[in-house]
mmCIF file of C-alpha atoms in Angstrom:
data_model
loop_
_atom_site.group_PDB
_atom_site.id
_atom_site.type_symbol
_atom_site.label_atom_id
_atom_site.label_comp_id
_atom_site.label_asym_id
_atom_site.label_seq_id
_atom_site.Cartn_x
_atom_site.Cartn_y
_atom_site.Cartn_z
ATOM 1 C CA MET A 141 102.970 -171.382 -226.886
ATOM 2 C CA LEU A 142 103.566 -168.793 -224.187
ATOM 3 C CA SER A 143 107.015 -168.561 -222.736
ATOM 4 C CA ARG A 144 107.705 -168.900 -219.068
ATOM 5 C CA SER A 145 108.734 -165.263 -218.704
ATOM 6 C CA SER A 146 105.529 -163.956 -220.331
ATOM 7 C CA ILE A 147 103.423 -166.014 -217.883
ATOM 8 C CA GLY A 148 105.440 -164.572 -214.985
ATOM 9 C CA ILE A 149 104.972 -161.038 -216.293
ATOM 10 C CA ALA A 150 101.216 -161.592 -216.686
ATOM 11 C CA ALA A 151 100.968 -162.963 -213.123
ATOM 12 C CA ALA A 152 102.943 -160.012 -211.773
ATOM 13 C CA ALA A 153 100.761 -157.543 -213.688
ATOM 14 C CA GLY A 154 97.591 -159.216 -212.403
ATOM 15 C CA SER A 155 98.895 -159.165 -208.834
ATOM 16 C CA LEU A 156 99.853 -155.503 -209.174
ATOM 17 C CA CYS A 157 96.373 -154.619 -210.516
ATOM 18 C CA PHE A 158 94.708 -156.483 -207.636
ATOM 19 C CA LEU A 159 96.931 -154.740 -205.079
ATOM 20 C CA GLY A 160 96.156 -151.346 -206.632
ATOM 21 C CA TYR A 161 92.435 -152.150 -206.519
ATOM 22 C CA CYS A 162 92.665 -153.035 -202.801
ATOM 23 C CA ILE A 163 94.623 -149.880 -201.957
ATOM 24 C CA TYR A 164 92.222 -147.681 -203.923
ATOM 25 C CA PHE A 165 89.089 -148.946 -202.183
ATOM 26 C CA ASP A 166 90.721 -149.005 -198.753
ATOM 27 C CA ARG A 167 91.718 -145.352 -199.156
ATOM 28 C CA LYS A 168 88.240 -144.501 -200.453
ATOM 29 C CA ARG A 169 86.631 -146.265 -197.480
ATOM 30 C CA ARG A 170 88.873 -144.602 -194.916
ATOM 31 C CA SER A 171 88.406 -141.129 -196.370
ATOM 32 C CA ASP A 172 84.612 -141.459 -196.184
ATOM 33 C CA PRO A 173 83.384 -139.106 -193.413
ATOM 34 C CA ASP A 174 80.751 -141.613 -192.307
ATOM 35 C CA PHE A 175 83.321 -144.403 -191.925
ATOM 36 C CA LYS A 176 84.929 -142.960 -188.820
ATOM 37 C CA ARG A 177 81.575 -142.095 -187.277
ATOM 38 C CA LYS A 178 80.179 -145.571 -187.955
ATOM 39 C CA LEU A 179 83.331 -147.216 -186.626
ATOM 40 C CA LYS A 180 83.143 -145.198 -183.389
ATOM 41 C CA GLU A 181 79.450 -146.016 -183.004
ATOM 42 C CA LYS A 182 80.092 -149.701 -183.592
ATOM 43 C CA ARG A 183 82.903 -149.810 -181.038
ATOM 44 C CA SER A 184 80.926 -147.854 -178.444
ATOM 45 C CA ARG A 185 77.882 -150.130 -178.918
ATOM 46 C CA ALA A 186 80.067 -153.209 -178.481
ATOM 47 C CA ALA A 187 81.660 -151.780 -175.342
ATOM 48 C CA GLN A 188 78.264 -150.753 -173.972
ATOM 49 C CA ASN A 189 76.762 -154.189 -174.649
ATOM 50 C CA LYS A 190 79.708 -155.843 -172.963
ATOM 51 C CA LYS A 191 79.446 -153.527 -169.967
ATOM 52 C CA GLN A 192 75.659 -153.807 -169.587
ATOM 53 C CA GLY A 193 75.075 -157.435 -170.410
ATOM 54 C CA GLY A 194 78.345 -158.840 -169.208
ATOM 55 C CA GLY A 195 78.034 -161.457 -171.922
ATOM 56 C CA LYS A 196 74.742 -162.786 -170.536
ATOM 57 C CA THR A 197 72.302 -164.211 -172.976
ATOM 58 C CA ASN A 198 68.645 -163.311 -172.899
ATOM 59 C CA VAL A 199 66.731 -166.528 -172.380
ATOM 60 C CA GLN A 200 63.047 -166.789 -173.195
ATOM 61 C CA LEU A 201 61.567 -169.599 -171.120
ATOM 62 C CA PRO A 202 58.885 -171.742 -172.700
ATOM 63 C CA ASP A 203 55.583 -172.543 -171.030
ATOM 64 C CA ILE A 204 56.566 -174.057 -167.677
ATOM 65 C CA SER A 205 53.373 -176.126 -167.477
ATOM 66 C CA SER A 206 54.237 -177.978 -170.708
ATOM 67 C CA PRO A 207 56.726 -180.796 -170.073
ATOM 68 C CA GLU A 208 57.392 -181.250 -173.795
ATOM 69 C CA ALA A 209 58.278 -177.578 -174.238
ATOM 70 C CA MET A 210 60.531 -177.634 -171.176
ATOM 71 C CA GLN A 211 62.281 -180.795 -172.370
ATOM 72 C CA LYS A 212 62.835 -179.287 -175.823
ATOM 73 C CA PHE A 213 64.158 -176.087 -174.245
ATOM 74 C CA PHE A 214 66.461 -178.068 -171.938
ATOM 75 C CA LEU A 215 67.908 -180.126 -174.814
ATOM 76 C CA GLN A 216 68.316 -176.998 -176.933
ATOM 77 C CA GLU A 217 70.243 -175.189 -174.178
ATOM 78 C CA VAL A 218 72.511 -178.212 -173.611
ATOM 79 C CA GLN A 219 73.209 -178.473 -177.358
ATOM 80 C CA ILE A 220 73.958 -174.757 -177.714
ATOM 81 C CA GLY A 221 76.208 -174.885 -174.643
ATOM 82 C CA GLU A 222 78.151 -177.870 -175.991
ATOM 83 C CA ASP A 223 78.526 -176.252 -179.404
ATOM 84 C CA LEU A 224 79.812 -173.007 -177.924
ATOM 85 C CA LEU A 225 82.273 -174.849 -175.687
ATOM 86 C CA ALA A 226 83.521 -176.785 -178.710
ATOM 87 C CA GLN A 227 84.071 -173.483 -180.537
ATOM 88 C CA GLY A 228 86.087 -172.154 -177.600
ATOM 89 C CA GLU A 229 83.478 -169.664 -176.385
ATOM 90 C CA ILE A 230 83.635 -170.756 -172.764
ATOM 91 C CA GLU A 231 81.611 -167.951 -171.145
ATOM 92 C CA GLU A 232 78.644 -168.252 -173.500
ATOM 93 C CA GLY A 233 78.703 -172.052 -173.410
ATOM 94 C CA VAL A 234 78.731 -172.123 -169.608
ATOM 95 C CA GLU A 235 75.872 -169.608 -169.591
ATOM 96 C CA HIS A 236 73.687 -171.916 -171.695
ATOM 97 C CA LEU A 237 74.663 -174.990 -169.680
ATOM 98 C CA SER A 238 73.811 -173.214 -166.439
ATOM 99 C CA VAL A 239 70.367 -172.344 -167.820
ATOM 100 C CA ALA A 240 69.937 -176.019 -168.711
ATOM 101 C CA VAL A 241 70.890 -177.027 -165.162
ATOM 102 C CA ALA A 242 68.462 -174.465 -163.737
ATOM 103 C CA VAL A 243 65.495 -175.854 -165.699
ATOM 104 C CA CYS A 244 66.494 -179.498 -165.309
ATOM 105 C CA GLY A 245 64.226 -181.765 -163.283
ATOM 106 C CA GLN A 246 67.205 -183.507 -161.686
ATOM 107 C CA PRO A 247 69.966 -180.901 -161.478
ATOM 108 C CA GLN A 248 72.174 -182.978 -159.143
ATOM 109 C CA HIS A 249 72.356 -185.840 -161.638
ATOM 110 C CA LEU A 250 73.075 -183.479 -164.531
ATOM 111 C CA LEU A 251 75.797 -181.750 -162.511
ATOM 112 C CA GLN A 252 77.441 -185.104 -161.792
ATOM 113 C CA VAL A 253 77.482 -185.898 -165.508
ATOM 114 C CA LEU A 254 78.852 -182.447 -166.348
ATOM 115 C CA GLN A 255 81.512 -182.760 -163.651
ATOM 116 C CA GLN A 256 82.780 -185.933 -165.294
ATOM 117 C CA THR A 257 82.721 -184.553 -168.834
ATOM 118 C CA LEU A 258 83.817 -180.920 -168.481
ATOM 119 C CA PRO A 259 87.312 -179.711 -167.617
ATOM 120 C CA PRO A 260 87.591 -178.712 -163.936
ATOM 121 C CA GLN A 261 87.953 -174.973 -164.579
ATOM 122 C CA VAL A 262 84.885 -174.939 -166.860
ATOM 123 C CA PHE A 263 82.847 -176.904 -164.320
ATOM 124 C CA GLN A 264 83.921 -174.496 -161.571
ATOM 125 C CA LEU A 265 82.761 -171.574 -163.709
ATOM 126 C CA LEU A 266 79.433 -173.362 -164.202
ATOM 127 C CA ILE A 267 79.007 -173.791 -160.444
ATOM 128 C CA GLN A 268 79.783 -170.098 -159.920
ATOM 129 C CA LYS A 269 77.177 -169.008 -162.487
ATOM 130 C CA LEU A 270 74.311 -171.154 -161.192
ATOM 131 C CA PRO A 271 73.067 -168.809 -158.428
ATOM 132 C CA THR A 272 72.942 -165.801 -160.742
ATOM 133 C CA VAL A 273 71.168 -167.773 -163.464
ATOM 134 C CA ASN A 274 68.614 -169.083 -160.977
ATOM 135 C CA GLN A 275 68.003 -165.565 -159.755
ATOM 136 C CA ARG A 276 67.608 -164.296 -163.315
ATOM 137 C CA LEU A 277 65.227 -167.032 -164.369
ATOM 138 C CA SER A 278 63.115 -166.701 -161.205
ATOM 139 C CA LEU A 279 61.881 -170.261 -161.199
ATOM 140 C CA GLY A 280 60.964 -170.151 -157.515
ATOM 141 C CA LYS A 281 57.259 -170.692 -158.295
ATOM 142 C CA GLY A 282 57.342 -174.427 -157.702
ATOM 143 C CA GLY A 283 59.776 -175.108 -160.516
ATOM 144 C CA PRO A 284 63.091 -176.841 -160.117
ATOM 145 C CA THR A 285 65.870 -174.651 -158.795
ATOM 146 C CA VAL A 286 69.384 -175.131 -157.653
ATOM 147 C CA LYS A 287 69.450 -173.043 -154.473
ATOM 148 C CA SER A 288 72.996 -173.177 -153.218
ATOM 149 C CA LEU A 289 75.450 -175.580 -154.666
ATOM 150 C CA GLU A 290 78.847 -176.330 -153.355
ATOM 151 C CA GLU A 291 81.273 -178.900 -154.589
ATOM 152 C CA ASP A 292 80.307 -181.206 -151.699
ATOM 153 C CA ASP A 293 76.768 -181.374 -153.074
ATOM 154 C CA VAL A 294 77.923 -182.613 -156.460
ATOM 155 C CA GLU A 295 80.422 -185.270 -155.494
#
């Protein structure tokens, strides 16, 4: 049977080999000339996307004349928004919820429900995003829109 000290020595040797392996490949990765270039490109792309998009999601609207497609799209946007809020991604979640409010047939009723369920600061952010989302979606062709909402309209 193996003694306690030999098991400890084997564990220490295994740990030391693993640490050496990590250091070796980290040094190899960092000394790669393409690593620094790729890292700079990745960071500049992320900064550029953040600056250009401002975190806005690109939404592809379904066929507006199809009620089933619009209902599916509405439910999908609400679900994505709730999931993102649950994960702590407030901006993206509010973006999806505001799209759902913009395509909703009864936006006032939905806003009342959201006001009761969302924290006040998240709901306020949703109210602030609605005009820009409506403008982006351009649903003015007879579709439902939320023109100008104030807190008095929702209470």
